[in-house]
Amino acid sequence: MFKVGIVLFDDFTDVDFFLMYDLLGRAADSWTVSILGTKPEHHSHLAIKVKTDGHVSAVADQDAVLITSGKRGIPAAMKNAEFMSALNLDPNKQLIGSICAGSFILHELGLLKGKPLTTNPDAKTALQSLGGNVQDTPLVIEGNIATAGGCLSLMYLIGWLAERLFDSNKRKAIQNQLIPAGQLALFEALIATTIQSAELANSHNNHTKLVSEFRTENMQFN
């Protein structure tokens, strides 16, 4: 069983957390899900309280870590020294994802500085002002890190996680019950194509980086 941690904080966006938690819960036989924060419970933007399963520092023990969002919650969390210092994430050993403004945290941690990422369209300008290389796409994959922009892009984010840990059949088993009646083929094509396109861009970017590093090393050698 894989271990998946959801990072929570006060004033999180309700749909981002609850849809993420629901989607993950549809594969309870494949992974355990822990809600991690700095307090025994955190309240949402709509004042719904959610109990945590452990301190946010437990992210280091997870196979995958997903960061939620929040228009007010993210700025406050980024100013919380306890919260930020506890986020010991390692993309070489973990799968890491964020929804909407959660990418601000990954950027602030230095995991995506100068690298492609995405966020909620309304937050694009703010993230760009911090130096973020924001793409106008719903899903951006950079190595083992995926950022998703727009609440409903959680279908892509969780789909990416399911495919990385298992395969497309696992993704379909999670998503198919949520698809509107009569539109399964339409949504399947959209979700599959979105994830494949993001993975293809990721492969291209990493190949270009390796070629650039090789050329640089040889220039220095010469």
PDB file of C-alpha atoms in Angstrom:
ATOM      1  CA  MET A   1       0.000   0.000   0.000  1.00  0.00           C
ATOM      2  CA  PHE A   2       1.269   3.431  -0.921  1.00  0.00           C
ATOM      3  CA  LYS A   3       1.058   6.320   1.526  1.00  0.00           C
ATOM      4  CA  VAL A   4      -0.476   9.565   0.289  1.00  0.00           C
ATOM      5  CA  GLY A   5      -0.417  12.738   2.370  1.00  0.00           C
ATOM      6  CA  ILE A   6      -2.741  15.699   1.850  1.00  0.00           C
ATOM      7  CA  VAL A   7      -1.317  18.971   3.151  1.00  0.00           C
ATOM      8  CA  LEU A   8      -3.969  21.126   4.819  1.00  0.00           C
ATOM      9  CA  PHE A   9      -4.081  24.566   6.478  1.00  0.00           C
ATOM     10  CA  ASP A  10      -6.714  27.050   7.628  1.00  0.00           C
ATOM     11  CA  ASP A  11      -8.913  28.737   5.006  1.00  0.00           C
ATOM     12  CA  PHE A  12      -8.379  25.976   2.455  1.00  0.00           C
ATOM     13  CA  THR A  13     -10.697  25.934  -0.554  1.00  0.00           C
ATOM     14  CA  ASP A  14     -13.500  23.482   0.168  1.00  0.00           C
ATOM     15  CA  VAL A  15     -13.872  21.876  -3.254  1.00  0.00           C
ATOM     16  CA  ASP A  16     -10.112  21.444  -3.696  1.00  0.00           C
ATOM     17  CA  PHE A  17      -9.770  19.376  -0.547  1.00  0.00           C
ATOM     18  CA  PHE A  18     -13.059  17.496  -0.516  1.00  0.00           C
ATOM     19  CA  LEU A  19     -12.931  16.493  -4.189  1.00  0.00           C
ATOM     20  CA  MET A  20      -9.289  15.434  -3.788  1.00  0.00           C
ATOM     21  CA  TYR A  21     -10.144  13.402  -0.682  1.00  0.00           C
ATOM     22  CA  ASP A  22     -13.153  11.837  -2.377  1.00  0.00           C
ATOM     23  CA  LEU A  23     -11.207  10.825  -5.489  1.00  0.00           C
ATOM     24  CA  LEU A  24      -8.427   9.285  -3.427  1.00  0.00           C
ATOM     25  CA  GLY A  25     -11.003   7.493  -1.302  1.00  0.00           C
ATOM     26  CA  ARG A  26     -12.249   5.634  -4.372  1.00  0.00           C
ATOM     27  CA  ALA A  27      -9.018   3.627  -4.373  1.00  0.00           C
ATOM     28  CA  ALA A  28      -8.774   2.866  -0.659  1.00  0.00           C
ATOM     29  CA  ASP A  29      -7.431  -0.583  -1.509  1.00  0.00           C
ATOM     30  CA  SER A  30      -4.397   0.957  -3.200  1.00  0.00           C
ATOM     31  CA  TRP A  31      -3.179   3.608  -0.773  1.00  0.00           C
ATOM     32  CA  THR A  32      -3.721   5.050   2.672  1.00  0.00           C
ATOM     33  CA  VAL A  33      -4.510   8.750   2.880  1.00  0.00           C
ATOM     34  CA  SER A  34      -3.358  10.986   5.750  1.00  0.00           C
ATOM     35  CA  ILE A  35      -4.454  14.586   6.282  1.00  0.00           C
ATOM     36  CA  LEU A  36      -1.469  16.552   7.551  1.00  0.00           C
ATOM     37  CA  GLY A  37      -1.389  20.018   9.101  1.00  0.00           C
ATOM     38  CA  THR A  38      -0.004  22.086  11.946  1.00  0.00           C
ATOM     39  CA  LYS A  39      -3.088  21.726  14.187  1.00  0.00           C
ATOM     40  CA  PRO A  40      -5.480  18.932  15.277  1.00  0.00           C
ATOM     41  CA  GLU A  41      -8.041  20.397  12.885  1.00  0.00           C
ATOM     42  CA  HIS A  42      -8.182  23.057  10.191  1.00  0.00           C
ATOM     43  CA  HIS A  43     -11.178  25.041   8.962  1.00  0.00           C
ATOM     44  CA  SER A  44     -12.114  25.604   5.357  1.00  0.00           C
ATOM     45  CA  HIS A  45     -13.028  28.867   3.622  1.00  0.00           C
ATOM     46  CA  LEU A  46     -16.662  27.986   4.363  1.00  0.00           C
ATOM     47  CA  ALA A  47     -15.840  27.216   8.020  1.00  0.00           C
ATOM     48  CA  ILE A  48     -16.064  23.423   7.764  1.00  0.00           C
ATOM     49  CA  LYS A  49     -13.665  21.791  10.210  1.00  0.00           C
ATOM     50  CA  VAL A  50     -11.502  18.853   9.173  1.00  0.00           C
ATOM     51  CA  LYS A  51      -9.478  16.790  11.628  1.00  0.00           C
ATOM     52  CA  THR A  52      -5.882  16.036  10.755  1.00  0.00           C
ATOM     53  CA  ASP A  53      -4.169  12.653  11.072  1.00  0.00           C
ATOM     54  CA  GLY A  54      -0.747  14.009  11.895  1.00  0.00           C
ATOM     55  CA  HIS A  55       1.692  16.902  11.772  1.00  0.00           C
ATOM     56  CA  VAL A  56       2.697  18.303   8.410  1.00  0.00           C
ATOM     57  CA  SER A  57       6.286  17.172   9.040  1.00  0.00           C
ATOM     58  CA  ALA A  58       5.061  13.631   8.291  1.00  0.00           C
ATOM     59  CA  VAL A  59       5.175  14.521   4.577  1.00  0.00           C
ATOM     60  CA  ALA A  60       8.721  13.131   4.602  1.00  0.00           C
ATOM     61  CA  ASP A  61       7.302   9.637   5.207  1.00  0.00           C
ATOM     62  CA  GLN A  62       4.797   9.699   2.335  1.00  0.00           C
ATOM     63  CA  ASP A  63       5.141   8.129  -1.099  1.00  0.00           C
ATOM     64  CA  ALA A  64       3.083  10.964  -2.548  1.00  0.00           C
ATOM     65  CA  VAL A  65       2.217  14.413  -1.223  1.00  0.00           C
ATOM     66  CA  LEU A  66      -0.626  16.624  -2.479  1.00  0.00           C
ATOM     67  CA  ILE A  67      -0.981  20.268  -1.495  1.00  0.00           C
ATOM     68  CA  THR A  68      -4.410  21.858  -1.381  1.00  0.00           C
ATOM     69  CA  SER A  69      -5.240  25.475  -2.136  1.00  0.00           C
ATOM     70  CA  GLY A  70      -6.873  28.549  -0.648  1.00  0.00           C
ATOM     71  CA  LYS A  71      -7.090  32.188  -1.698  1.00  0.00           C
ATOM     72  CA  ARG A  72      -6.477  33.323   1.882  1.00  0.00           C
ATOM     73  CA  GLY A  73      -5.057  30.057   3.179  1.00  0.00           C
ATOM     74  CA  ILE A  74      -2.009  29.886   0.915  1.00  0.00           C
ATOM     75  CA  PRO A  75      -0.592  33.366   1.719  1.00  0.00           C
ATOM     76  CA  ALA A  76      -1.078  32.729   5.437  1.00  0.00           C
ATOM     77  CA  ALA A  77       0.520  29.281   5.243  1.00  0.00           C
ATOM     78  CA  MET A  78       3.535  30.677   3.404  1.00  0.00           C
ATOM     79  CA  LYS A  79       4.091  33.129   6.254  1.00  0.00           C
ATOM     80  CA  ASN A  80       3.916  30.324   8.833  1.00  0.00           C
ATOM     81  CA  ALA A  81       7.512  29.353   9.634  1.00  0.00           C
ATOM     82  CA  GLU A  82       6.455  26.125  11.359  1.00  0.00           C
ATOM     83  CA  PHE A  83       4.472  25.052   8.313  1.00  0.00           C
ATOM     84  CA  MET A  84       7.055  25.910   5.651  1.00  0.00           C
ATOM     85  CA  SER A  85      10.057  24.503   7.528  1.00  0.00           C
ATOM     86  CA  ALA A  86       8.243  21.195   8.041  1.00  0.00           C
ATOM     87  CA  LEU A  87       7.681  20.615   4.323  1.00  0.00           C
ATOM     88  CA  ASN A  88      10.685  18.400   3.684  1.00  0.00           C
ATOM     89  CA  LEU A  89       9.779  17.151   0.218  1.00  0.00           C
ATOM     90  CA  ASP A  90      12.032  15.128  -2.055  1.00  0.00           C
ATOM     91  CA  PRO A  91      10.950  14.870  -5.715  1.00  0.00           C
ATOM     92  CA  ASN A  92      13.661  12.280  -6.288  1.00  0.00           C
ATOM     93  CA  LYS A  93      11.868   9.885  -3.942  1.00  0.00           C
ATOM     94  CA  GLN A  94       8.272  11.145  -3.886  1.00  0.00           C
ATOM     95  CA  LEU A  95       5.478  12.114  -6.219  1.00  0.00           C
ATOM     96  CA  ILE A  96       4.427  15.668  -5.402  1.00  0.00           C
ATOM     97  CA  GLY A  97       1.345  17.500  -6.619  1.00  0.00           C
ATOM     98  CA  SER A  98      -0.635  20.669  -6.037  1.00  0.00           C
ATOM     99  CA  ILE A  99      -3.983  22.078  -7.010  1.00  0.00           C
ATOM    100  CA  CYS A 100      -4.447  25.735  -7.949  1.00  0.00           C
ATOM    101  CA  ALA A 101      -2.530  28.094  -5.617  1.00  0.00           C
ATOM    102  CA  GLY A 102      -0.811  25.151  -3.957  1.00  0.00           C
ATOM    103  CA  SER A 103       1.869  25.654  -6.609  1.00  0.00           C
ATOM    104  CA  PHE A 104       2.879  28.883  -4.822  1.00  0.00           C
ATOM    105  CA  ILE A 105       4.202  26.703  -1.996  1.00  0.00           C
ATOM    106  CA  LEU A 106       6.174  24.434  -4.326  1.00  0.00           C
ATOM    107  CA  HIS A 107       7.633  27.509  -6.005  1.00  0.00           C
ATOM    108  CA  GLU A 108       8.502  29.115  -2.663  1.00  0.00           C
ATOM    109  CA  LEU A 109      10.240  25.917  -1.540  1.00  0.00           C
ATOM    110  CA  GLY A 110      12.460  26.182  -4.619  1.00  0.00           C
ATOM    111  CA  LEU A 111      11.157  22.977  -6.183  1.00  0.00           C
ATOM    112  CA  LEU A 112       9.769  24.742  -9.255  1.00  0.00           C
ATOM    113  CA  LYS A 113      11.694  28.001  -9.485  1.00  0.00           C
ATOM    114  CA  GLY A 114      12.369  28.724 -13.130  1.00  0.00           C
ATOM    115  CA  LYS A 115      10.499  25.572 -14.136  1.00  0.00           C
ATOM    116  CA  PRO A 116       7.089  25.258 -15.816  1.00  0.00           C
ATOM    117  CA  LEU A 117       4.083  25.153 -13.495  1.00  0.00           C
ATOM    118  CA  THR A 118       0.424  26.113 -13.471  1.00  0.00           C
ATOM    119  CA  THR A 119      -2.127  27.521 -11.047  1.00  0.00           C
ATOM    120  CA  ASN A 120      -5.660  28.874 -10.873  1.00  0.00           C
ATOM    121  CA  PRO A 121      -6.128  31.402 -13.726  1.00  0.00           C
ATOM    122  CA  ASP A 122      -7.014  34.128 -11.208  1.00  0.00           C
ATOM    123  CA  ALA A 123      -3.670  33.607  -9.433  1.00  0.00           C
ATOM    124  CA  LYS A 124      -1.515  33.559 -12.561  1.00  0.00           C
ATOM    125  CA  THR A 125      -0.389  37.209 -12.400  1.00  0.00           C
ATOM    126  CA  ALA A 126       0.527  36.970  -8.713  1.00  0.00           C
ATOM    127  CA  LEU A 127       2.639  33.863  -9.268  1.00  0.00           C
ATOM    128  CA  GLN A 128       4.333  35.427 -12.279  1.00  0.00           C
ATOM    129  CA  SER A 129       5.241  38.446 -10.163  1.00  0.00           C
ATOM    130  CA  LEU A 130       7.156  36.059  -7.897  1.00  0.00           C
ATOM    131  CA  GLY A 131       9.071  34.688 -10.862  1.00  0.00           C
ATOM    132  CA  GLY A 132       6.832  31.713 -11.598  1.00  0.00           C
ATOM    133  CA  ASN A 133       7.004  30.259 -15.110  1.00  0.00           C
ATOM    134  CA  VAL A 134       3.224  29.876 -15.344  1.00  0.00           C
ATOM    135  CA  GLN A 135       1.744  27.897 -18.227  1.00  0.00           C
ATOM    136  CA  ASP A 136      -1.823  28.290 -19.512  1.00  0.00           C
ATOM    137  CA  THR A 137      -2.523  24.584 -19.267  1.00  0.00           C
ATOM    138  CA  PRO A 138      -4.578  22.587 -16.729  1.00  0.00           C
ATOM    139  CA  LEU A 139      -1.758  20.184 -15.876  1.00  0.00           C
ATOM    140  CA  VAL A 140       2.006  20.681 -15.892  1.00  0.00           C
ATOM    141  CA  ILE A 141       4.411  17.865 -15.058  1.00  0.00           C
ATOM    142  CA  GLU A 142       8.037  18.552 -14.156  1.00  0.00           C
ATOM    143  CA  GLY A 143       9.835  15.331 -13.277  1.00  0.00           C
ATOM    144  CA  ASN A 144       7.937  13.849 -10.335  1.00  0.00           C
ATOM    145  CA  ILE A 145       6.048  17.070  -9.614  1.00  0.00           C
ATOM    146  CA  ALA A 146       2.634  17.896 -11.072  1.00  0.00           C
ATOM    147  CA  THR A 147       0.741  21.164 -10.721  1.00  0.00           C
ATOM    148  CA  ALA A 148      -2.899  21.527 -11.717  1.00  0.00           C
ATOM    149  CA  GLY A 149      -4.757  24.767 -12.394  1.00  0.00           C
ATOM    150  CA  GLY A 150      -8.493  25.107 -11.772  1.00  0.00           C
ATOM    151  CA  CYS A 151     -10.491  23.071  -9.235  1.00  0.00           C
ATOM    152  CA  LEU A 152     -11.861  20.561 -11.744  1.00  0.00           C
ATOM    153  CA  SER A 153      -8.329  19.811 -12.949  1.00  0.00           C
ATOM    154  CA  LEU A 154      -8.159  17.562  -9.889  1.00  0.00           C
ATOM    155  CA  MET A 155      -9.386  14.881 -12.286  1.00  0.00           C
ATOM    156  CA  TYR A 156      -6.090  15.264 -14.134  1.00  0.00           C
ATOM    157  CA  LEU A 157      -3.955  15.516 -11.002  1.00  0.00           C
ATOM    158  CA  ILE A 158      -5.360  12.402  -9.333  1.00  0.00           C
ATOM    159  CA  GLY A 159      -5.374  10.684 -12.705  1.00  0.00           C
ATOM    160  CA  TRP A 160      -1.654  11.430 -13.068  1.00  0.00           C
ATOM    161  CA  LEU A 161      -1.003  10.038  -9.596  1.00  0.00           C
ATOM    162  CA  ALA A 162      -2.961   6.856 -10.342  1.00  0.00           C
ATOM    163  CA  GLU A 163      -1.140   6.300 -13.624  1.00  0.00           C
ATOM    164  CA  ARG A 164       2.292   6.937 -12.098  1.00  0.00           C
ATOM    165  CA  LEU A 165       1.684   4.518  -9.224  1.00  0.00           C
ATOM    166  CA  PHE A 166      -0.401   1.984 -11.172  1.00  0.00           C
ATOM    167  CA  ASP A 167      -1.809   2.404 -14.686  1.00  0.00           C
ATOM    168  CA  SER A 168      -4.627   3.917 -16.725  1.00  0.00           C
ATOM    169  CA  ASN A 169      -7.034   1.202 -15.530  1.00  0.00           C
ATOM    170  CA  LYS A 170      -6.620   2.441 -11.956  1.00  0.00           C
ATOM    171  CA  ARG A 171      -7.280   5.991 -13.131  1.00  0.00           C
ATOM    172  CA  LYS A 172     -10.456   4.927 -14.934  1.00  0.00           C
ATOM    173  CA  ALA A 173     -11.704   3.004 -11.899  1.00  0.00           C
ATOM    174  CA  ILE A 174     -11.389   6.185  -9.838  1.00  0.00           C
ATOM    175  CA  GLN A 175     -12.877   8.663 -12.290  1.00  0.00           C
ATOM    176  CA  ASN A 176     -15.605   6.794 -14.167  1.00  0.00           C
ATOM    177  CA  GLN A 177     -18.259   7.037 -11.432  1.00  0.00           C
ATOM    178  CA  LEU A 178     -17.969  10.832 -11.546  1.00  0.00           C
ATOM    179  CA  ILE A 179     -18.455  11.223 -15.292  1.00  0.00           C
ATOM    180  CA  PRO A 180     -21.840  12.660 -16.408  1.00  0.00           C
ATOM    181  CA  ALA A 181     -24.185  10.091 -17.924  1.00  0.00           C
ATOM    182  CA  GLY A 182     -23.654   9.523 -21.629  1.00  0.00           C
ATOM    183  CA  GLN A 183     -20.322  11.383 -21.705  1.00  0.00           C
ATOM    184  CA  LEU A 184     -17.847   8.706 -20.610  1.00  0.00           C
ATOM    185  CA  ALA A 185     -16.028   8.552 -23.960  1.00  0.00           C
ATOM    186  CA  LEU A 186     -15.850  12.351 -24.158  1.00  0.00           C
ATOM    187  CA  PHE A 187     -14.343  12.772 -20.699  1.00  0.00           C
ATOM    188  CA  GLU A 188     -12.029   9.780 -21.054  1.00  0.00           C
ATOM    189  CA  ALA A 189     -10.530  11.251 -24.212  1.00  0.00           C
ATOM    190  CA  LEU A 190     -10.098  14.643 -22.514  1.00  0.00           C
ATOM    191  CA  ILE A 191      -8.516  13.283 -19.340  1.00  0.00           C
ATOM    192  CA  ALA A 192      -6.257  10.783 -21.096  1.00  0.00           C
ATOM    193  CA  THR A 193      -5.081  13.345 -23.664  1.00  0.00           C
ATOM    194  CA  THR A 194      -4.407  15.998 -21.008  1.00  0.00           C
ATOM    195  CA  ILE A 195      -2.242  13.670 -18.923  1.00  0.00           C
ATOM    196  CA  GLN A 196      -0.423  12.282 -21.969  1.00  0.00           C
ATOM    197  CA  SER A 197       0.297  15.775 -23.309  1.00  0.00           C
ATOM    198  CA  ALA A 198       1.694  16.895 -19.949  1.00  0.00           C
ATOM    199  CA  GLU A 199       3.883  13.783 -19.694  1.00  0.00           C
ATOM    200  CA  LEU A 200       5.123  14.307 -23.254  1.00  0.00           C
ATOM    201  CA  ALA A 201       6.066  17.917 -22.493  1.00  0.00           C
ATOM    202  CA  ASN A 202       7.814  16.710 -19.346  1.00  0.00           C
ATOM    203  CA  SER A 203       9.861  14.187 -21.319  1.00  0.00           C
ATOM    204  CA  HIS A 204      10.772  16.822 -23.907  1.00  0.00           C
ATOM    205  CA  ASN A 205      11.825  19.355 -21.269  1.00  0.00           C
ATOM    206  CA  ASN A 206      13.974  16.818 -19.427  1.00  0.00           C
ATOM    207  CA  HIS A 207      15.603  15.676 -22.684  1.00  0.00           C
ATOM    208  CA  THR A 208      16.384  19.282 -23.617  1.00  0.00           C
ATOM    209  CA  LYS A 209      17.864  19.854 -20.162  1.00  0.00           C
ATOM    210  CA  LEU A 210      20.090  16.778 -20.433  1.00  0.00           C
ATOM    211  CA  VAL A 211      21.312  17.841 -23.882  1.00  0.00           C
ATOM    212  CA  SER A 212      22.053  21.345 -22.599  1.00  0.00           C
ATOM    213  CA  GLU A 213      23.956  19.996 -19.584  1.00  0.00           C
ATOM    214  CA  PHE A 214      25.940  17.625 -21.834  1.00  0.00           C
ATOM    215  CA  ARG A 215      26.907  20.460 -24.163  1.00  0.00           C
ATOM    216  CA  THR A 216      27.909  22.678 -21.249  1.00  0.00           C
ATOM    217  CA  GLU A 217      30.081  19.960 -19.727  1.00  0.00           C
ATOM    218  CA  ASN A 218      31.817  19.325 -23.047  1.00  0.00           C
ATOM    219  CA  MET A 219      32.410  23.030 -23.649  1.00  0.00           C
ATOM    220  CA  GLN A 220      34.030  23.285 -20.228  1.00  0.00           C
ATOM    221  CA  PHE A 221      36.089  20.176 -20.940  1.00  0.00           C
ATOM    222  CA  ASN A 222      37.292  21.555 -24.279  1.00  0.00           C
TER     223      ASN A 222
END
